[in-house]
XYZ file of C-alpha atoms in Angstrom:
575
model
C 65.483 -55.151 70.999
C 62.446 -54.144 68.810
C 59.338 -55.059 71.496
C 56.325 -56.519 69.161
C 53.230 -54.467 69.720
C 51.337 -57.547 71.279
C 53.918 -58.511 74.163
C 51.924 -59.457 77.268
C 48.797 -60.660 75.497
C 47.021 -63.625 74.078
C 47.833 -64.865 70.844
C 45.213 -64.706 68.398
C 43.726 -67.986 67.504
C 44.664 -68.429 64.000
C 48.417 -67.673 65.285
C 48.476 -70.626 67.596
C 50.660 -73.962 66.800
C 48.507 -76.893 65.028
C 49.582 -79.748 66.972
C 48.179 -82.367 64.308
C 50.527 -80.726 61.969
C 53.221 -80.846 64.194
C 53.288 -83.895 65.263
C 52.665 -85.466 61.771
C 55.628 -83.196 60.493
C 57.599 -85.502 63.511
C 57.237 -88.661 61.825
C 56.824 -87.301 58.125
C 59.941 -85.485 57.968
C 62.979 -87.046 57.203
C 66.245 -85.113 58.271
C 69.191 -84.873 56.372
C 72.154 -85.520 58.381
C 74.529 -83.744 56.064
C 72.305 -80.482 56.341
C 73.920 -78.499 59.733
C 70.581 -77.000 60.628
C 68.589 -80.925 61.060
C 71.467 -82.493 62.435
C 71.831 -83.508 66.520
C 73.466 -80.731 68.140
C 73.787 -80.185 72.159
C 72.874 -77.036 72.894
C 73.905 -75.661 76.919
C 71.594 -78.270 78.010
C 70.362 -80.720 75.251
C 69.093 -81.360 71.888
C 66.327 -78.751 70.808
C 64.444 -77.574 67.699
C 60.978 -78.105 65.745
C 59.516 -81.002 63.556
C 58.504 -77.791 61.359
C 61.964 -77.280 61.089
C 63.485 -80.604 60.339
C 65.436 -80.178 63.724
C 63.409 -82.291 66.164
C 61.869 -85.378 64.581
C 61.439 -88.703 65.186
C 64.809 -89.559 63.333
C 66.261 -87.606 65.807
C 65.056 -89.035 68.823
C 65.251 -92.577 67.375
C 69.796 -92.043 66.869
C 69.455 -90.061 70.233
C 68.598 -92.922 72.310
C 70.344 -95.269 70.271
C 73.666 -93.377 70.806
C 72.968 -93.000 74.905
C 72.316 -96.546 75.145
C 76.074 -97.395 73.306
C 77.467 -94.538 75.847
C 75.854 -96.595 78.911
C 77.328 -99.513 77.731
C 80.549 -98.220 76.838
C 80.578 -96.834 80.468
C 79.258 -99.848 82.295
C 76.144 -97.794 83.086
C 74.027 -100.987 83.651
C 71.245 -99.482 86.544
C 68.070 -97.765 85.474
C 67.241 -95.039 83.245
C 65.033 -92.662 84.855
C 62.507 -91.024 82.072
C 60.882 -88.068 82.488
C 58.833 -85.642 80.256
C 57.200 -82.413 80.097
C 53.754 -80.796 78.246
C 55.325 -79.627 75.082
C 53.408 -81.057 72.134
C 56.609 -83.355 70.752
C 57.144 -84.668 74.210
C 55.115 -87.736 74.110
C 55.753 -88.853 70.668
C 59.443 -88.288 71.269
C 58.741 -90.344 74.748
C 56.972 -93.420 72.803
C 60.163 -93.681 70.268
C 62.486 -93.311 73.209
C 60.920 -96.214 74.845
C 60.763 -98.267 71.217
C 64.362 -97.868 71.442
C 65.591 -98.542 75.189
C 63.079 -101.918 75.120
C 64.715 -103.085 72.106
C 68.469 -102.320 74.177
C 67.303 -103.936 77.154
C 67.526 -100.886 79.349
C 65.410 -100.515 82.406
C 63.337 -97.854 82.498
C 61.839 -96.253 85.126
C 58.338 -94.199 83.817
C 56.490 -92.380 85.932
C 53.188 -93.703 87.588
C 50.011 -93.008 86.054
C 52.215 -91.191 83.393
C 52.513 -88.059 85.014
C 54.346 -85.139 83.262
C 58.198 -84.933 85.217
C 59.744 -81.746 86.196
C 63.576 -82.141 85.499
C 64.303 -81.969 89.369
C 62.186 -84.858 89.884
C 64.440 -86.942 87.217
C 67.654 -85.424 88.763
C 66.933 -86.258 92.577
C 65.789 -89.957 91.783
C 68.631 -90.262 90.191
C 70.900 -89.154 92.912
C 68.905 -91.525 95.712
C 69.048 -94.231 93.739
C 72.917 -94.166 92.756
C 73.095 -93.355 96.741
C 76.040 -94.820 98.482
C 77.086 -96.813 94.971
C 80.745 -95.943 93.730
C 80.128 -98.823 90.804
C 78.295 -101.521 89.049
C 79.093 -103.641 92.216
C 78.480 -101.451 95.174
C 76.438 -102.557 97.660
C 72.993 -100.545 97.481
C 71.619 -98.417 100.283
C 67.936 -99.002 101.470
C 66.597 -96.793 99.236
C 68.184 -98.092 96.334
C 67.322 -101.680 96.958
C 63.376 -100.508 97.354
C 63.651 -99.183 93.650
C 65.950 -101.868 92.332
C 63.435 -104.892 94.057
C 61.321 -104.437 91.124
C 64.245 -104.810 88.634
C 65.358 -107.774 89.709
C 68.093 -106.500 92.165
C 70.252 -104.578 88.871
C 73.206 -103.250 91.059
C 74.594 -100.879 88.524
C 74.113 -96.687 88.566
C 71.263 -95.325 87.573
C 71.029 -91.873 84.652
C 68.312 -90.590 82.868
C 66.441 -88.687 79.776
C 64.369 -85.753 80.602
C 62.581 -85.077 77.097
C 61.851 -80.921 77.177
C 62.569 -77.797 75.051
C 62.857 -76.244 78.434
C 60.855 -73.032 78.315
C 60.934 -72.872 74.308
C 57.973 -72.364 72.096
C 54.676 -74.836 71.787
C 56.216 -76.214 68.533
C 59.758 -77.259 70.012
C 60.844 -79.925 71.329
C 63.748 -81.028 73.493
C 65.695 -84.323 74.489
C 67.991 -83.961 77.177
C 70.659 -86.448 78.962
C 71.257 -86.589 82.539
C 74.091 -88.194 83.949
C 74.764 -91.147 87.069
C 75.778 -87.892 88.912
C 71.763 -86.550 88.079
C 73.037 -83.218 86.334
C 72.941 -82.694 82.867
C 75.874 -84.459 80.945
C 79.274 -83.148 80.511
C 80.423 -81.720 77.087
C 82.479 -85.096 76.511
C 79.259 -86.901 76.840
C 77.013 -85.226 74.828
C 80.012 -84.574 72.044
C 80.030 -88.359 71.796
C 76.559 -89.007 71.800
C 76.066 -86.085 69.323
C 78.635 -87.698 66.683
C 77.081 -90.933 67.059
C 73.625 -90.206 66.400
C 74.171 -87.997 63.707
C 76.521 -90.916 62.139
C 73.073 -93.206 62.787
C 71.067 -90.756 61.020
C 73.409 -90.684 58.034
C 73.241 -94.835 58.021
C 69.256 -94.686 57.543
C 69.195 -95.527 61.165
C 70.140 -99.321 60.195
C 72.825 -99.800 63.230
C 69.420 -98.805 65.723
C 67.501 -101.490 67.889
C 63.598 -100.527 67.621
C 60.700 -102.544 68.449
C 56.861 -101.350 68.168
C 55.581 -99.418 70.661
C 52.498 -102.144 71.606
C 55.229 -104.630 72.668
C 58.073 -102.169 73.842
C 55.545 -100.427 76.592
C 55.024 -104.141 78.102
C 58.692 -105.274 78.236
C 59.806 -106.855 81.166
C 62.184 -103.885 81.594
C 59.927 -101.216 81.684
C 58.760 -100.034 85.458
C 57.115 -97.496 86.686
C 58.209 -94.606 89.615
C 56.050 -92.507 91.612
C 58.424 -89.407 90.615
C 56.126 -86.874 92.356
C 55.231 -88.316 95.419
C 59.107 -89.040 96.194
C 60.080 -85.590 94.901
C 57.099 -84.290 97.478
C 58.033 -86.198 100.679
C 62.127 -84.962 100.502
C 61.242 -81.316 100.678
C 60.896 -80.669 103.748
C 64.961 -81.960 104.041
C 65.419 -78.925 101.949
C 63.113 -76.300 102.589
C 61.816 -74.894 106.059
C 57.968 -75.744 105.206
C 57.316 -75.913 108.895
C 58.484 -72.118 108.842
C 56.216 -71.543 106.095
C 52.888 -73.053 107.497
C 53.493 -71.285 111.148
C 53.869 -68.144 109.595
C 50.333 -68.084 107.606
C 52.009 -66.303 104.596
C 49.901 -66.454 101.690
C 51.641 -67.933 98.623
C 50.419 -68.213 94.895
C 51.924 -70.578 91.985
C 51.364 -70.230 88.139
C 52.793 -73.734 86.890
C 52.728 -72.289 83.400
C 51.267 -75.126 82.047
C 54.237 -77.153 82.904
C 55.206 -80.849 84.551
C 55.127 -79.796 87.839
C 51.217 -78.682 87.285
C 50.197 -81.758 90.066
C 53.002 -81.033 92.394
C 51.849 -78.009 93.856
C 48.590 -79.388 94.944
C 50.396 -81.916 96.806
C 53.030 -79.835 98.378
C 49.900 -77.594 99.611
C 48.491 -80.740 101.005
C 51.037 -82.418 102.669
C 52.647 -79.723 104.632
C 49.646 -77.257 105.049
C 50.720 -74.105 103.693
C 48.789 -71.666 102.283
C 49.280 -72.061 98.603
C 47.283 -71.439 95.490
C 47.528 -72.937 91.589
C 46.420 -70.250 89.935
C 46.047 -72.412 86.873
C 46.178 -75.861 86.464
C 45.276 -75.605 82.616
C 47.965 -78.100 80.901
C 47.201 -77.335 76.719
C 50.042 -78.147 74.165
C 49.307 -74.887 72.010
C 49.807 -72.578 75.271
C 47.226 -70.733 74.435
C 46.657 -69.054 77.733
C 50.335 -68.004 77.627
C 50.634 -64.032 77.236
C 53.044 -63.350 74.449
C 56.514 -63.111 75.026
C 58.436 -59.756 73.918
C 59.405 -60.886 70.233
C 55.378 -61.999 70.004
C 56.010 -65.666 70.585
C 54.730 -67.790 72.701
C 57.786 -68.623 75.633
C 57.101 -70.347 78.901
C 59.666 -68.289 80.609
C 59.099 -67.102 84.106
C 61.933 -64.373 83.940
C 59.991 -62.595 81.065
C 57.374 -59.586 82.392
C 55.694 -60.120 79.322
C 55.091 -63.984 79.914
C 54.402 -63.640 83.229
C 51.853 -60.912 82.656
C 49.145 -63.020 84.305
C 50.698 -63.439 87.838
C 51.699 -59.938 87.649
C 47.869 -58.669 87.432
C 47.471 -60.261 91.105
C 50.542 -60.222 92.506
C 49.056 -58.166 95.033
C 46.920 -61.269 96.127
C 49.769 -63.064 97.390
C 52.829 -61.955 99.951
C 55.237 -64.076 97.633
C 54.107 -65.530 94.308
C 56.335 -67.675 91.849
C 55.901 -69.347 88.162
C 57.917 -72.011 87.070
C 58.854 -72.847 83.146
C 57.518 -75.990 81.350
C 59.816 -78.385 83.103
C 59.869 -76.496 86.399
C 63.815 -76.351 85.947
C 63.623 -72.267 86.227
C 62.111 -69.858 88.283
C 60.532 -66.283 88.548
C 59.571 -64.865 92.250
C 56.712 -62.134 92.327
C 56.569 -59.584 95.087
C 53.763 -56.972 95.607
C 56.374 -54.553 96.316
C 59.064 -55.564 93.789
C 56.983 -57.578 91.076
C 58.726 -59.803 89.363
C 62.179 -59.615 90.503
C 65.124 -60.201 88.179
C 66.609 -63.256 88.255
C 69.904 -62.267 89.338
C 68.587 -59.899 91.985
C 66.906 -63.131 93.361
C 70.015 -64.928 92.951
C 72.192 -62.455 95.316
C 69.192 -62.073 97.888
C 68.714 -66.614 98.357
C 72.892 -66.717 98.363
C 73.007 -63.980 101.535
C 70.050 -65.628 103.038
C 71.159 -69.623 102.332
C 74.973 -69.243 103.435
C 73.605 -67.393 107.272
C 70.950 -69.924 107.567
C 71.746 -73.229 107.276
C 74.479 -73.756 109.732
C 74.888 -77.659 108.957
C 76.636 -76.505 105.587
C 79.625 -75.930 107.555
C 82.527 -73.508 105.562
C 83.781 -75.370 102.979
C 80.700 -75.016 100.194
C 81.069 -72.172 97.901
C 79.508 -70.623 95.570
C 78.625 -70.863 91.871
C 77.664 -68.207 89.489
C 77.842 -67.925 85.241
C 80.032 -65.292 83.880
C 77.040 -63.020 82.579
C 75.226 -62.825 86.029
C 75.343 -59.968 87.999
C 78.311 -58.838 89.915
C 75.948 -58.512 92.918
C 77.153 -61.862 93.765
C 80.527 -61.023 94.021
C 79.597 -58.781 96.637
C 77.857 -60.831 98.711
C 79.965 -63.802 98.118
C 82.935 -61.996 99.532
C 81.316 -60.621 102.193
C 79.938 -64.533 103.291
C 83.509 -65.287 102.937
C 82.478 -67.979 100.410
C 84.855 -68.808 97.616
C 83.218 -67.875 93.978
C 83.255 -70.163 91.052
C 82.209 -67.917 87.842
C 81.526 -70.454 85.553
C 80.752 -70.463 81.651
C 76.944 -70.504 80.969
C 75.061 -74.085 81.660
C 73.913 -75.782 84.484
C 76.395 -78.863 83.990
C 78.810 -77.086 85.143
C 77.476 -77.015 88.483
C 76.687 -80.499 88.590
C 79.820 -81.605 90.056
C 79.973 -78.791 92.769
C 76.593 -80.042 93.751
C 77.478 -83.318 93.835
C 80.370 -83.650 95.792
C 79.951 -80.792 98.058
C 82.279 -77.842 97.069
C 79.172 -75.629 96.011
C 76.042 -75.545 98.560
C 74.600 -73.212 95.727
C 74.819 -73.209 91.634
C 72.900 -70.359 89.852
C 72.992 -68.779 86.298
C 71.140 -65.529 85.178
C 68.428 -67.040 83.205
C 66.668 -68.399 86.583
C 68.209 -71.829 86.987
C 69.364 -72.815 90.616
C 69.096 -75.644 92.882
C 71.409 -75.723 96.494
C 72.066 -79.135 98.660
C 69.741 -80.216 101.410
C 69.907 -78.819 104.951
C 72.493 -80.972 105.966
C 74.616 -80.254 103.230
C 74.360 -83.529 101.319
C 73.274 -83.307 97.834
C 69.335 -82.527 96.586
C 69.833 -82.144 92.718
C 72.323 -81.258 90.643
C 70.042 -79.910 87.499
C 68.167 -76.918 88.380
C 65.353 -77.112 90.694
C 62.948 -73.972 90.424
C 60.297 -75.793 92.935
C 62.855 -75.615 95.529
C 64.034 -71.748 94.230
C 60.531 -70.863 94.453
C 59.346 -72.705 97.618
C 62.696 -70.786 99.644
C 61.509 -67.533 98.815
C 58.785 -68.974 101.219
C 60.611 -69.508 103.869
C 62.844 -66.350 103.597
C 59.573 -64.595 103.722
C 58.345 -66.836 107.111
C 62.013 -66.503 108.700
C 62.911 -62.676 107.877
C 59.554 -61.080 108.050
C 61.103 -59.632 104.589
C 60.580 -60.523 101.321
C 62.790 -60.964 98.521
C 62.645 -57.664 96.694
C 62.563 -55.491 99.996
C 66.188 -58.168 101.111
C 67.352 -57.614 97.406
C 67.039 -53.423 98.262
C 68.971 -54.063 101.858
C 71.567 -55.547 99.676
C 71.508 -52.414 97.191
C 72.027 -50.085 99.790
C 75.126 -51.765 100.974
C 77.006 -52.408 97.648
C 75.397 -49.959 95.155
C 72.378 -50.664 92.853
C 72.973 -52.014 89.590
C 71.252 -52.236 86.178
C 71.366 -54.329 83.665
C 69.465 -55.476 80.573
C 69.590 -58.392 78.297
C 69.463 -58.101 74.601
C 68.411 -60.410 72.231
C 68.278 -60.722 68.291
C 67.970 -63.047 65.603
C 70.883 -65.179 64.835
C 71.853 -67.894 62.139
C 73.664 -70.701 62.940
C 76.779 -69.090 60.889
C 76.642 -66.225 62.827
C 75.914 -67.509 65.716
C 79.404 -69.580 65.151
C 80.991 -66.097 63.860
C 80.087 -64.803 67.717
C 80.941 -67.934 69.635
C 84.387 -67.044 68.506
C 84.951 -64.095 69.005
C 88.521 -63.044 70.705
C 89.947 -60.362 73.139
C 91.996 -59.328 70.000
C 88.655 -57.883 68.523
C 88.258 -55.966 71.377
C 90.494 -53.295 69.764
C 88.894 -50.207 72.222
C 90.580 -49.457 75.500
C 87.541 -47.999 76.687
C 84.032 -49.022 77.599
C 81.387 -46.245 78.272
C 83.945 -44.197 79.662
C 85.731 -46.583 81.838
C 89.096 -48.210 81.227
C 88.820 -51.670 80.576
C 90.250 -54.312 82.828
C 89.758 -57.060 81.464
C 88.374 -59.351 78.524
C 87.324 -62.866 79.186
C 86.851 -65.348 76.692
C 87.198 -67.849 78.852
C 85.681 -68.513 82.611
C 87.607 -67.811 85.684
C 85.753 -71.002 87.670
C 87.425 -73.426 85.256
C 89.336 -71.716 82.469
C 86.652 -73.074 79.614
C 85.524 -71.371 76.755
C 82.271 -68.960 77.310
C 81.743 -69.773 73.977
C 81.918 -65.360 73.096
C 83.385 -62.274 74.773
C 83.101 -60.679 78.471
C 84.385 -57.520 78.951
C 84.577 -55.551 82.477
C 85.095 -52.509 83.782
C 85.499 -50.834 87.383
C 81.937 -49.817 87.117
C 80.296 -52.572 84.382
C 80.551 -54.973 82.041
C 78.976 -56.279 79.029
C 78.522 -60.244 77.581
C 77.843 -61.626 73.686
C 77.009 -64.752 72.982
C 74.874 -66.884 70.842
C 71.946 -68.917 72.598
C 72.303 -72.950 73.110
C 68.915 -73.121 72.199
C 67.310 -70.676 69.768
C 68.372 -69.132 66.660
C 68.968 -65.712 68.490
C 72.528 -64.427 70.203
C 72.223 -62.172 73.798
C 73.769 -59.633 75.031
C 74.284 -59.116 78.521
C 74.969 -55.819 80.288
C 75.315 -54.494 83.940
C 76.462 -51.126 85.040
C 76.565 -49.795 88.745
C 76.581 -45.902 87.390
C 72.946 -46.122 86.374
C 70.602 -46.318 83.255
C 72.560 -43.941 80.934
C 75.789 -45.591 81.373
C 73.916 -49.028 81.052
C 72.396 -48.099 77.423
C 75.860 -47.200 76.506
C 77.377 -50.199 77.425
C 74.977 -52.076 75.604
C 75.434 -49.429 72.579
C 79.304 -50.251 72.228
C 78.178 -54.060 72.860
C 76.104 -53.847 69.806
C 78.382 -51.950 67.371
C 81.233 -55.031 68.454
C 78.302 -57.784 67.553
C 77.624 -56.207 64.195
C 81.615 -56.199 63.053
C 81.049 -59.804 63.515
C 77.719 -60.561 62.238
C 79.296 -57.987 58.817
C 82.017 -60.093 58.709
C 80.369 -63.338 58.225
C 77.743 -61.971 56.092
C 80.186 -60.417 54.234
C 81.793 -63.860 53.340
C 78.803 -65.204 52.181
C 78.091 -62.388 50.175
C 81.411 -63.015 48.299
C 81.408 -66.828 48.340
């Protein structure tokens, strides 16, 4: 991975995204539905891509919504839509033709008051409260649900909803992203069908989809408005031990990264007392006060040392610090003794802590983990006595754990998790990274410890691994060329040294597809696959023999990549 020379600072001026342009791109350019690169493809979570690019435009959102309204119907979905949205540039244009759309379907939408931005947790848990104690369209609603539906005229059915973000993508991407009556992000059956559908719009000139202007759509009779944050704000403390937090005076600093849960930390801090800072509350479509991330872009990512430069330069002001991406779905935890800790490590260290302190849970939730995190958890899992679930990469596949109960914790290595409440009932089943964050709080208030001195207990009692993540540039061809790749191309019997023991193209948790190669030995393994969301494919490596054996891990890893990446650019060469 080739580091560009500015990593960790501010982009120059004349680098920065033109948001005029980019949002007149939106509704200027016209994809072509027959062209694989503009079509509407679901990524791990969602539809992503730039109006620069012909791969997020207003044609896009337009069949989008038109397609998820036909699903609801198809399913009987017939309760509210909960819509949220985050800071990007193309989220509010993409928000105003969602709503031209759902008006014209007759779909009640829930907006949030005052407009405030949304952090995908907030989406995901009024979802869940407000489908509460309803098995169908006819179920008799709980107390909560009847507060909400009161102003919808008493709709009975199960609510869903549309969180529009790119996640923690670049300033000129946008994102558009279905969550399901079970509040996690839809299934691959789901967004498959809604996919096909709205590219089959798009090819019909988008003549089969209800519109009506904006001016009229906004005052619909079915159009309501939520107070996401303050509902979000009052359940925390059913999650997190913020009593814990305020008696123990620890001194706690936030960088919202410019994202949708910029307003939500103020209030947290208010309500229950603790001693927390916003280091910035600067919300600014081009990011401009993001440091550059390590390929020189700007990346909201809160797992990146590069984009998290500026909480790093006073992480020694704080006993626990924490950033969240641009739709607070992701976390990054800052220590003044670890800095910022790697995802995973943070993973293992909230598991061991969660599963010995919140003895409501009882023994039956277990555990979920992706197939490229860290085999840290494996350790600790057994040792909790939980049962693992190692699951293909993408939150969804949680969802349904979280939901009914059989996982008290869901967590993948790119900083996504969210757990169930203290008494084991569900919080949300998208990943929350204001709850991720707020718990290494409280395991600072309840240990006396934080994370990265836990993480280093844990080290010493099942070995200290390393690992790295790669990434590179990747075209959608060979980016299909590496989804595919299979244990027979794995013709080597050994892997740094070590025999291997095993190669994994599918996931353990529930036998499906990782969508590219895993393969493990006694002492490490190594992951490739292409990215849901950018036009780059990762590599993931761990060893638990140290650096040198890590860099030859990922040195085999690469030399297996570029047989397949030759391959396909071999065909075209000849075609």
């Amino acid at each position: 991975m080739n580091i560009n020379p500015l990593a960790g600072q501010l982009s120059p001026d004349s680098a920065l995204v033109d948001v005029n342009q980019l949002i007149a791109a939106y509704y200027k350019q016209i994809p072509d539905a027959q062209v694989t690169a503009q079509r509407v493809a679901f990524g791990t979570s969602g539809h992503r891509g730039s109006s620069f690019r012909t791969s997020f435009n207003e044609h896009h959102v337009l069949a989008i919504t038109q397609a998820i309204c036909e699903y609801r119907q198809q399913q009987g979905i017939s309760g509210p839509l909960f819509l949220g949205i985050d800071t990007h540039a193309l989220s509010e244009p993409a928000r105003i033709s969602a709503i031209e759309v759902l008006a014209a379907n007759g779909v009640n939408v829930m907006l949030s008051s005052g407009d405030e931005y949304t952090p995908t947790p907030a989406v995901s848990l009024a979802i869940l409260m407000y489908n509460r104690g309803r098995h169908a369209a006819t179920a008799t609603a709980t107390a909560t649900a009847i507060a909400i539906a009161s102003s919808i005229e008493q709709n009975t059915g199960l609510a869903d909803g549309i969180v529009i973000t790119p996640s923690h993508n670049p300033p000129d991407n946008g994102g558009f992203k279905y969550n399901a009556v079970n509040g996690g992000p839809a299934d691959t059956a789901t967004t498959d069908w809604i996919g096909k559908r709205a590219n089959e719009l798009m090819a019909a000139n988008l003549k089969d989809v209800k519109r009506m202007p904006f001016e009229r759509a906004i005052h619909a009779g079915t159009i309501h408005r939520y107070d996401f944050m303050n509902t979000y704000v009052s359940e925390l403390e059913q999650i997190i031990d913020l009593a814990a937090i305020r008696q123990s005076g620890i001194r706690l600093g936030v960088d919202p990264l410019g994202g949708a849960g910029v307003h939500y930390w103020g209030r947290i801090a208010e309500k229950y007392q603790i001693d927390l800072t916003v280091v910035s509350d600067v919300v600014d479509p081009t990011f401009r006060f993001m440091p550059l991330d390590w390929d020189g872009k700007i990346r909201m990512d809160p797992s990146s040392p590069y984009a998290m430069r500026r909480l790093l330069d006073i992480q020694s002001d704080f006993d626990i610090a924490f950033a969240c991406d641009t739709d607070h779905d992701r976390h990054g935890i800052v220590t003044p003794g670890a800095g910022l800790m790697t995802p995973d490590h943070y993973l293992a260290v909230a598991i061991d802590y969660l599963f010995q302190h919140r003895p409501d849970w009882g023994s039956k939730p277990g555990i979920g983990k992706t197939v490229v995190s860290s085999r840290m958890i494996e350790h600790v899992s057994k040792r909790l006595g939980r049962k693992l679930y190692d699951m293909p990469v993408g939150f969804k596949w949680f969802a349904p754990g979280l939901f009914d109960g059989s996982l008290g914790f869901g967590g993948e290595e790119s900083a996504g998790a969210s757990f169930v409440r203290m008494d084991g009932k569900a919080w949300t089943t998208d990943k929350d990274g204001i709850v991720a964050a707020l718990l290494a709080g409280e395991i600072k208030a309840k240990t006396g410890r934080d994370p990265g001195q836990v993480y280093e207990q844990l080290t010493q009692e099942f070995g200290k691994p390393v690992s790295i993540r790669v990434e590179a540039p990747a075209t959608p061809a060979q980016k299909k060329a590496l989804s595919n790749l299979s244990p027979q191309q794995i013709t080597s019997k050994l892997l740094a040294g070590d025999n291997i023991t095993d190669i994994l193209t599918t996931a353990p948790g529930n036998m499906t597809a990782i969508g590219g190669v895993k393969v493990i030995t006694n002492n490490g393994w190594f992951a490739a696959r292409p990215s849901g969301t950018e036009e780059i494919y990762k590599i993931y490596a761990e060893s638990f023999k140290g650096e040198e054996h890590l860099h030859e891990i990922v040195a085999e890893a690469q030399g297996i990549v570029d047989v397949a990446l030759s391959t396909i650019d071999g065909k075209r060469q000849q075609s």
